[in-house]
Amino acid sequence: MATSLLGRDILDVQSLSNEEVKLIMDTAARFERAMDNGGRLMNMAGKTLATLFFEPSTRTRLSFETAMLRLGGSVISVADGGGSSSAKKGETVYDTGKMIESYADVAVIRHPVTGSAAELAAGSCKPVINGGDGAGQHPTQALLDLYTIIKEKGQVEGQTICLAGDLKNGRTVHSGAALLARMGVKFVFTAPEALAMPEPITESLRKDGVSVEIIPDLDEAVAKSDVLYMTRIQKERFTDPAEYERLKGSYEVTMQTVKNAKPGLTIMHPLPRVTEIKTEVDEYAGAAYFRQAANGVPVRMALLSLVCGCE
Ligand code: CP
């Protein structure tokens, strides 16, 4: 039977088979070529996307909305942290799902509480895509990260990938580690002790035979890595402001870091960045983070069209 994502919720990367991931990558590449050729796409004409963002976002919300518009579809939106929605009056995410299924063909949600995307999906009979739930998962980011590594490096298998920064709270690295582990990569984890990758994730990777080295020193880590995946220390996830102040400057990628790195290092970051990558690094040819963000559009075009059967 042909691989299909029709009607599916995209809540985490674990639920996607390797065949489904390949389908998403291939569909994204096809849409990217079509956009490069200036084609006008109408795959989602007559369909509506609801973007429900109860937490701030620039890239995820705008790239999903851009993706829908570039496919000829329409967008309805709850932004401003949900402040203008009835969540303010105590409406549950489940009930919001019950409403959204009448208004939209597909929904994307970002929410500060882990599990909220699953709650919306329980309420809605239409496909729900997780745009980031608390410190849980950010599956579409993991997919665009994979797409970026394929484009930047030519292949994923055999790459040594350093995940650095806030590995405790970073949902992008939680989803990314789970997805990339299946593609034959080796990992280096670089974090302050207080922000280390949660032990169950590291243990599960090692149990599956994935190589994971813990190297807290950034220079040492990049000297043996093909890709540096830098992340922000996430102020909004700290309960103790003093602890954030202690840890916020733990890492800073500079041109000196690049000079100490393995030749050809690719630098990625889900963005937004604060101080962890100096702007001087933007000129480095291997600085891929803005190209990575741009890749969000074709990957999200692929996801929207596949779950709606409009690919
Ligand atoms: N990478 C990412 O999720 O960015 P936003 O928070 O701006 O959506």
mmCIF file of C-alpha atoms and ligand atoms in Angstrom:
data_model
loop_
_atom_site.group_PDB
_atom_site.id
_atom_site.type_symbol
_atom_site.label_atom_id
_atom_site.label_comp_id
_atom_site.label_asym_id
_atom_site.label_seq_id
_atom_site.Cartn_x
_atom_site.Cartn_y
_atom_site.Cartn_z
ATOM 1 C CA MET A 1 0.000 0.000 0.000
ATOM 2 C CA ALA A 2 1.317 3.482 -0.884
ATOM 3 C CA THR A 3 2.558 5.604 2.020
ATOM 4 C CA SER A 4 -0.008 8.241 2.992
ATOM 5 C CA LEU A 5 -0.429 10.804 5.757
ATOM 6 C CA LEU A 6 -4.033 11.647 4.848
ATOM 7 C CA GLY A 7 -6.029 12.651 7.947
ATOM 8 C CA ARG A 8 -3.088 12.154 10.299
ATOM 9 C CA ASP A 9 -2.202 14.253 13.340
ATOM 10 C CA ILE A 10 1.494 15.172 13.482
ATOM 11 C CA LEU A 11 2.100 15.259 17.242
ATOM 12 C CA ASP A 12 5.592 13.780 17.611
ATOM 13 C CA VAL A 13 8.337 12.309 15.451
ATOM 14 C CA GLN A 14 8.058 8.827 16.956
ATOM 15 C CA SER A 15 4.708 8.276 15.209
ATOM 16 C CA LEU A 16 6.242 8.842 11.761
ATOM 17 C CA SER A 17 7.738 5.851 9.972
ATOM 18 C CA ASN A 18 10.936 6.244 7.951
ATOM 19 C CA GLU A 19 8.832 5.873 4.779
ATOM 20 C CA GLU A 20 6.557 8.706 5.930
ATOM 21 C CA VAL A 21 9.564 10.893 6.749
ATOM 22 C CA LYS A 22 10.957 10.206 3.257
ATOM 23 C CA LEU A 23 7.589 11.109 1.738
ATOM 24 C CA ILE A 24 7.643 14.441 3.607
ATOM 25 C CA MET A 25 11.239 15.155 2.477
ATOM 26 C CA ASP A 26 10.470 14.280 -1.152
ATOM 27 C CA THR A 27 7.251 16.325 -1.182
ATOM 28 C CA ALA A 28 9.048 19.329 0.368
ATOM 29 C CA ALA A 29 11.796 19.112 -2.272
ATOM 30 C CA ARG A 30 9.157 18.992 -5.011
ATOM 31 C CA PHE A 31 7.379 22.083 -3.627
ATOM 32 C CA GLU A 32 10.702 23.899 -3.243
ATOM 33 C CA ARG A 33 11.559 23.221 -6.901
ATOM 34 C CA ALA A 34 8.081 24.397 -7.944
ATOM 35 C CA MET A 35 8.517 27.641 -5.973
ATOM 36 C CA ASP A 36 12.017 28.169 -7.426
ATOM 37 C CA ASN A 37 10.489 27.792 -10.893
ATOM 38 C CA GLY A 38 7.920 30.481 -10.043
ATOM 39 C CA GLY A 39 4.979 28.099 -10.308
ATOM 40 C CA ARG A 40 1.629 29.162 -8.837
ATOM 41 C CA LEU A 41 0.395 26.329 -6.646
ATOM 42 C CA MET A 42 -3.287 25.792 -5.861
ATOM 43 C CA ASN A 43 -3.086 22.414 -4.064
ATOM 44 C CA MET A 44 -4.911 23.763 -0.985
ATOM 45 C CA ALA A 45 -7.416 26.032 -2.772
ATOM 46 C CA GLY A 46 -10.671 26.033 -0.810
ATOM 47 C CA LYS A 47 -8.969 24.685 2.357
ATOM 48 C CA THR A 48 -8.443 26.609 5.598
ATOM 49 C CA LEU A 49 -5.600 26.380 8.103
ATOM 50 C CA ALA A 50 -6.149 27.463 11.732
ATOM 51 C CA THR A 51 -2.992 28.599 13.522
ATOM 52 C CA LEU A 52 -3.520 28.569 17.299
ATOM 53 C CA PHE A 53 -0.518 30.088 19.030
ATOM 54 C CA PHE A 54 -0.747 30.324 22.820
ATOM 55 C CA GLU A 55 2.996 31.051 23.028
ATOM 56 C CA PRO A 56 5.118 33.513 21.041
ATOM 57 C CA SER A 57 6.426 32.455 17.633
ATOM 58 C CA THR A 58 7.858 34.110 14.553
ATOM 59 C CA ARG A 59 9.073 31.249 12.351
ATOM 60 C CA THR A 60 6.609 28.451 13.069
ATOM 61 C CA ARG A 61 3.451 30.527 12.763
ATOM 62 C CA LEU A 62 4.540 32.674 9.840
ATOM 63 C CA SER A 63 6.077 29.808 7.874
ATOM 64 C CA PHE A 64 2.931 27.676 8.310
ATOM 65 C CA GLU A 65 0.812 30.620 7.195
ATOM 66 C CA THR A 66 3.154 31.329 4.265
ATOM 67 C CA ALA A 67 3.061 27.639 3.329
ATOM 68 C CA MET A 68 -0.757 27.632 3.289
ATOM 69 C CA LEU A 69 -0.969 30.850 1.267
ATOM 70 C CA ARG A 70 1.617 29.576 -1.239
ATOM 71 C CA LEU A 71 -0.557 26.506 -1.728
ATOM 72 C CA GLY A 72 -3.575 28.692 -2.520
ATOM 73 C CA GLY A 73 -5.324 28.093 0.820
ATOM 74 C CA SER A 74 -6.661 30.435 3.528
ATOM 75 C CA VAL A 75 -5.608 31.045 7.130
ATOM 76 C CA ILE A 76 -7.492 31.870 10.330
ATOM 77 C CA SER A 77 -5.455 32.603 13.424
ATOM 78 C CA VAL A 78 -5.304 32.918 17.201
ATOM 79 C CA ALA A 79 -2.082 34.723 18.035
ATOM 80 C CA ASP A 80 -1.110 37.119 20.876
ATOM 81 C CA GLY A 81 -0.598 34.202 23.267
ATOM 82 C CA GLY A 82 -4.253 33.242 23.012
ATOM 83 C CA GLY A 83 -5.198 36.484 24.784
ATOM 84 C CA SER A 84 -7.997 37.246 22.323
ATOM 85 C CA SER A 85 -9.443 33.721 22.407
ATOM 86 C CA SER A 86 -11.891 32.147 24.874
ATOM 87 C CA ALA A 87 -8.974 30.295 26.493
ATOM 88 C CA LYS A 88 -8.855 33.517 28.542
ATOM 89 C CA LYS A 89 -12.328 32.605 29.875
ATOM 90 C CA GLY A 90 -11.232 29.102 30.764
ATOM 91 C CA GLU A 91 -12.160 27.189 27.603
ATOM 92 C CA THR A 92 -10.199 23.948 27.427
ATOM 93 C CA VAL A 93 -7.906 23.013 24.565
ATOM 94 C CA TYR A 94 -10.159 19.975 23.952
ATOM 95 C CA ASP A 95 -13.225 22.231 23.481
ATOM 96 C CA THR A 96 -11.176 24.505 21.233
ATOM 97 C CA GLY A 97 -10.542 21.416 19.097
ATOM 98 C CA LYS A 98 -14.278 20.737 18.930
ATOM 99 C CA MET A 99 -14.769 24.268 17.551
ATOM 100 C CA ILE A 100 -11.818 24.287 15.198
ATOM 101 C CA GLU A 101 -13.007 21.159 13.386
ATOM 102 C CA SER A 102 -16.011 23.174 12.169
ATOM 103 C CA TYR A 103 -13.931 26.137 10.993
ATOM 104 C CA ALA A 104 -10.760 24.678 9.488
ATOM 105 C CA ASP A 105 -9.459 21.686 7.522
ATOM 106 C CA VAL A 106 -6.208 21.483 9.487
ATOM 107 C CA ALA A 107 -4.844 23.177 12.628
ATOM 108 C CA VAL A 108 -1.413 23.979 14.035
ATOM 109 C CA ILE A 109 -1.100 24.619 17.759
ATOM 110 C CA ARG A 110 1.689 25.967 19.947
ATOM 111 C CA HIS A 111 1.067 25.882 23.679
ATOM 112 C CA PRO A 112 3.174 26.169 26.851
ATOM 113 C CA VAL A 113 1.786 22.906 28.293
ATOM 114 C CA THR A 114 3.242 19.582 27.137
ATOM 115 C CA GLY A 115 0.464 17.385 25.737
ATOM 116 C CA SER A 116 -1.725 20.280 24.541
ATOM 117 C CA ALA A 117 -1.415 19.323 20.867
ATOM 118 C CA ALA A 118 -2.660 15.826 21.737
ATOM 119 C CA GLU A 119 -5.559 17.382 23.686
ATOM 120 C CA LEU A 120 -6.541 19.514 20.679
ATOM 121 C CA ALA A 121 -6.307 16.443 18.453
ATOM 122 C CA ALA A 122 -8.588 14.532 20.844
ATOM 123 C CA GLY A 123 -11.206 17.260 20.386
ATOM 124 C CA SER A 124 -10.908 17.701 16.620
ATOM 125 C CA CYS A 125 -11.652 15.208 13.872
ATOM 126 C CA LYS A 126 -9.454 17.277 11.501
ATOM 127 C CA PRO A 127 -5.654 16.864 11.387
ATOM 128 C CA VAL A 128 -3.718 18.656 14.142
ATOM 129 C CA ILE A 129 -0.041 19.554 13.853
ATOM 130 C CA ASN A 130 2.059 20.192 16.949
ATOM 131 C CA GLY A 131 3.885 23.509 16.566
ATOM 132 C CA GLY A 132 5.637 23.068 19.921
ATOM 133 C CA ASP A 133 4.131 21.984 23.249
ATOM 134 C CA GLY A 134 6.011 23.191 26.330
ATOM 135 C CA ALA A 135 9.304 21.362 26.727
ATOM 136 C CA GLY A 136 7.749 18.371 24.924
ATOM 137 C CA GLN A 137 8.079 18.103 21.133
ATOM 138 C CA HIS A 138 8.415 20.282 18.054
ATOM 139 C CA PRO A 139 8.122 17.675 15.294
ATOM 140 C CA THR A 140 7.892 20.036 12.329
ATOM 141 C CA GLN A 141 11.117 21.714 13.466
ATOM 142 C CA ALA A 142 12.806 18.296 13.563
ATOM 143 C CA LEU A 143 11.600 17.608 10.017
ATOM 144 C CA LEU A 144 12.876 20.925 8.670
ATOM 145 C CA ASP A 145 16.167 20.322 10.521
ATOM 146 C CA LEU A 146 16.494 16.956 8.783
ATOM 147 C CA TYR A 147 15.673 18.596 5.431
ATOM 148 C CA THR A 148 18.343 21.217 6.125
ATOM 149 C CA ILE A 149 21.036 18.654 6.965
ATOM 150 C CA ILE A 150 20.238 16.736 3.760
ATOM 151 C CA LYS A 151 20.558 19.963 1.733
ATOM 152 C CA GLU A 152 23.665 21.271 3.497
ATOM 153 C CA LYS A 153 25.597 18.008 3.843
ATOM 154 C CA GLY A 154 24.246 15.886 0.996
ATOM 155 C CA GLN A 155 23.412 13.057 3.407
ATOM 156 C CA VAL A 156 22.552 12.505 7.058
ATOM 157 C CA GLU A 157 24.011 9.053 7.664
ATOM 158 C CA GLY A 158 27.449 9.145 9.285
ATOM 159 C CA GLN A 159 27.298 12.798 10.386
ATOM 160 C CA THR A 160 28.382 13.688 13.917
ATOM 161 C CA ILE A 161 25.880 16.166 15.287
ATOM 162 C CA CYS A 162 26.585 18.282 18.352
ATOM 163 C CA LEU A 163 23.400 19.340 20.151
ATOM 164 C CA ALA A 164 24.391 22.273 22.353
ATOM 165 C CA GLY A 165 22.818 24.682 24.831
ATOM 166 C CA ASP A 166 19.596 24.052 26.749
ATOM 167 C CA LEU A 167 19.131 20.339 26.154
ATOM 168 C CA LYS A 168 16.861 19.981 29.196
ATOM 169 C CA ASN A 169 14.096 22.329 28.067
ATOM 170 C CA GLY A 170 14.678 22.457 24.315
ATOM 171 C CA ARG A 171 11.802 20.701 22.561
ATOM 172 C CA THR A 172 13.632 21.119 19.231
ATOM 173 C CA VAL A 173 16.508 18.953 20.451
ATOM 174 C CA HIS A 174 14.133 16.409 22.004
ATOM 175 C CA SER A 175 12.329 15.919 18.681
ATOM 176 C CA GLY A 176 15.541 16.281 16.662
ATOM 177 C CA ALA A 177 17.438 13.651 18.639
ATOM 178 C CA ALA A 178 14.601 11.141 18.255
ATOM 179 C CA LEU A 179 14.340 11.693 14.492
ATOM 180 C CA LEU A 180 18.037 11.927 13.599
ATOM 181 C CA ALA A 181 18.893 8.871 15.708
ATOM 182 C CA ARG A 182 17.023 6.778 13.132
ATOM 183 C CA MET A 183 19.139 8.185 10.302
ATOM 184 C CA GLY A 184 22.506 6.777 11.379
ATOM 185 C CA VAL A 185 24.046 9.849 13.030
ATOM 186 C CA LYS A 186 26.359 10.081 16.048
ATOM 187 C CA PHE A 187 25.621 12.619 18.770
ATOM 188 C CA VAL A 188 27.726 14.892 20.943
ATOM 189 C CA PHE A 189 25.730 16.533 23.753
ATOM 190 C CA THR A 190 27.108 19.860 25.019
ATOM 191 C CA ALA A 191 25.266 21.497 27.900
ATOM 192 C CA PRO A 192 25.806 22.883 31.385
ATOM 193 C CA GLU A 193 25.166 20.121 33.911
ATOM 194 C CA ALA A 194 21.910 21.771 35.047
ATOM 195 C CA LEU A 195 20.596 21.785 31.451
ATOM 196 C CA ALA A 196 21.752 18.332 30.359
ATOM 197 C CA MET A 197 19.657 16.206 28.003
ATOM 198 C CA PRO A 198 17.025 14.375 30.120
ATOM 199 C CA GLU A 199 18.486 11.022 31.164
ATOM 200 C CA PRO A 200 15.590 8.931 29.715
ATOM 201 C CA ILE A 201 16.297 10.393 26.230
ATOM 202 C CA THR A 202 20.063 9.731 26.436
ATOM 203 C CA GLU A 203 19.471 6.241 27.842
ATOM 204 C CA SER A 204 16.936 5.394 25.165
ATOM 205 C CA LEU A 205 19.318 6.520 22.389
ATOM 206 C CA ARG A 206 22.169 4.431 23.805
ATOM 207 C CA LYS A 207 19.857 1.450 24.252
ATOM 208 C CA ASP A 208 19.060 1.719 20.544
ATOM 209 C CA GLY A 209 22.789 1.584 19.768
ATOM 210 C CA VAL A 210 23.195 5.293 18.960
ATOM 211 C CA SER A 211 26.601 6.797 19.831
ATOM 212 C CA VAL A 212 26.220 9.631 22.368
ATOM 213 C CA GLU A 213 29.221 11.475 23.815
ATOM 214 C CA ILE A 214 28.740 14.048 26.563
ATOM 215 C CA ILE A 215 31.277 16.867 26.049
ATOM 216 C CA PRO A 216 30.445 20.024 28.050
ATOM 217 C CA ASP A 217 33.277 22.061 26.458
ATOM 218 C CA LEU A 218 32.072 23.671 23.209
ATOM 219 C CA ASP A 219 35.490 23.931 21.504
ATOM 220 C CA GLU A 220 36.223 20.279 22.252
ATOM 221 C CA ALA A 221 32.781 19.301 20.955
ATOM 222 C CA VAL A 222 32.976 21.196 17.635
ATOM 223 C CA ALA A 223 36.452 19.791 16.944
ATOM 224 C CA LYS A 224 34.808 16.399 16.355
ATOM 225 C CA SER A 225 31.435 17.432 14.910
ATOM 226 C CA ASP A 226 30.134 17.918 11.361
ATOM 227 C CA VAL A 227 27.082 19.885 12.494
ATOM 228 C CA LEU A 228 26.717 22.176 15.501
ATOM 229 C CA TYR A 229 23.038 22.517 16.468
ATOM 230 C CA MET A 230 23.075 25.436 18.895
ATOM 231 C CA THR A 231 20.060 26.288 21.041
ATOM 232 C CA ARG A 232 18.982 29.174 23.244
ATOM 233 C CA ILE A 233 18.957 28.920 27.034
ATOM 234 C CA GLN A 234 15.183 29.145 27.492
ATOM 235 C CA LYS A 235 14.460 31.871 30.010
ATOM 236 C CA GLU A 236 10.723 31.165 29.929
ATOM 237 C CA ARG A 237 11.212 27.607 31.252
ATOM 238 C CA PHE A 238 13.133 28.670 34.409
ATOM 239 C CA THR A 239 11.277 28.979 37.721
ATOM 240 C CA ASP A 240 14.300 30.622 39.401
ATOM 241 C CA PRO A 241 15.452 33.849 37.636
ATOM 242 C CA ALA A 242 18.830 33.673 39.454
ATOM 243 C CA GLU A 243 19.470 30.250 37.923
ATOM 244 C CA TYR A 244 18.768 31.655 34.455
ATOM 245 C CA GLU A 245 21.186 34.549 35.100
ATOM 246 C CA ARG A 246 23.852 32.016 36.162
ATOM 247 C CA LEU A 247 23.459 29.897 33.035
ATOM 248 C CA LYS A 248 22.437 32.314 30.282
ATOM 249 C CA GLY A 249 25.958 32.995 28.999
ATOM 250 C CA SER A 250 27.171 29.393 29.164
ATOM 251 C CA TYR A 251 28.021 29.215 25.457
ATOM 252 C CA GLU A 252 28.852 31.741 22.771
ATOM 253 C CA VAL A 253 29.720 30.715 19.226
ATOM 254 C CA THR A 254 32.242 33.163 17.728
ATOM 255 C CA MET A 255 34.542 33.088 14.696
ATOM 256 C CA GLN A 256 37.170 31.696 17.080
ATOM 257 C CA THR A 257 34.833 28.720 17.713
ATOM 258 C CA VAL A 258 34.635 28.216 13.934
ATOM 259 C CA LYS A 259 38.453 28.339 13.655
ATOM 260 C CA ASN A 260 38.730 25.620 16.338
ATOM 261 C CA ALA A 261 36.094 23.456 14.602
ATOM 262 C CA LYS A 262 36.362 20.528 12.237
ATOM 263 C CA PRO A 263 36.692 21.986 8.686
ATOM 264 C CA GLY A 264 33.335 22.413 6.956
ATOM 265 C CA LEU A 265 31.317 22.679 10.176
ATOM 266 C CA THR A 266 27.644 23.460 9.518
ATOM 267 C CA ILE A 267 26.066 25.648 12.182
ATOM 268 C CA MET A 268 22.331 25.340 12.774
ATOM 269 C CA HIS A 269 19.980 26.950 15.298
ATOM 270 C CA PRO A 270 16.171 26.722 15.453
ATOM 271 C CA LEU A 271 16.126 30.466 16.318
ATOM 272 C CA PRO A 272 15.445 32.842 17.931
ATOM 273 C CA ARG A 273 19.002 33.347 19.125
ATOM 274 C CA VAL A 274 19.899 35.669 21.963
ATOM 275 C CA THR A 275 23.661 35.802 22.641
ATOM 276 C CA GLU A 276 24.693 32.209 21.894
ATOM 277 C CA ILE A 277 25.783 32.905 18.287
ATOM 278 C CA LYS A 278 27.594 36.191 17.618
ATOM 279 C CA THR A 279 26.385 38.019 14.509
ATOM 280 C CA GLU A 280 29.952 37.918 13.121
ATOM 281 C CA VAL A 281 29.354 34.188 12.510
ATOM 282 C CA ASP A 282 26.511 34.987 10.064
ATOM 283 C CA GLU A 283 29.095 35.666 7.330
ATOM 284 C CA TYR A 284 30.611 32.171 7.706
ATOM 285 C CA ALA A 285 29.602 30.000 4.719
ATOM 286 C CA GLY A 286 28.593 27.132 7.013
ATOM 287 C CA ALA A 287 26.209 29.305 9.057
ATOM 288 C CA ALA A 288 22.984 27.664 7.928
ATOM 289 C CA TYR A 289 20.455 28.924 10.481
ATOM 290 C CA PHE A 290 18.672 31.437 8.245
ATOM 291 C CA ARG A 291 18.581 28.944 5.360
ATOM 292 C CA GLN A 292 17.249 26.423 7.925
ATOM 293 C CA ALA A 293 14.391 28.787 8.871
ATOM 294 C CA ALA A 294 13.594 29.314 5.167
ATOM 295 C CA ASN A 295 13.369 25.539 4.715
ATOM 296 C CA GLY A 296 10.418 25.629 7.088
ATOM 297 C CA VAL A 297 8.179 26.798 4.251
ATOM 298 C CA PRO A 298 8.530 23.853 1.815
ATOM 299 C CA VAL A 299 8.552 21.330 4.678
ATOM 300 C CA ARG A 300 5.347 22.799 6.110
ATOM 301 C CA MET A 301 3.805 22.965 2.625
ATOM 302 C CA ALA A 302 4.512 19.240 2.411
ATOM 303 C CA LEU A 303 2.950 18.517 5.810
ATOM 304 C CA LEU A 304 -0.202 20.570 5.220
ATOM 305 C CA SER A 305 -0.818 19.108 1.796
ATOM 306 C CA LEU A 306 -0.094 15.511 2.850
ATOM 307 C CA VAL A 307 -2.415 15.480 5.891
ATOM 308 C CA CYS A 308 -5.169 17.056 3.757
ATOM 309 C CA GLY A 309 -4.583 14.746 0.774
ATOM 310 C CA CYS A 310 -3.696 17.685 -1.482
ATOM 311 C CA GLU A 311 -0.102 16.846 -2.364
HETATM 312 N N1 CP B 1 12.162 27.668 15.705
HETATM 313 C C1 CP B 1 11.012 28.147 16.187
HETATM 314 O O1 CP B 1 10.161 27.396 16.666
HETATM 315 O O2 CP B 1 10.886 29.511 16.106
HETATM 316 P P1 CP B 1 9.630 30.322 16.624
HETATM 317 O O3 CP B 1 9.591 30.173 18.135
HETATM 318 O O4 CP B 1 9.869 31.749 16.199
HETATM 319 O O5 CP B 1 8.409 29.728 16.003
#
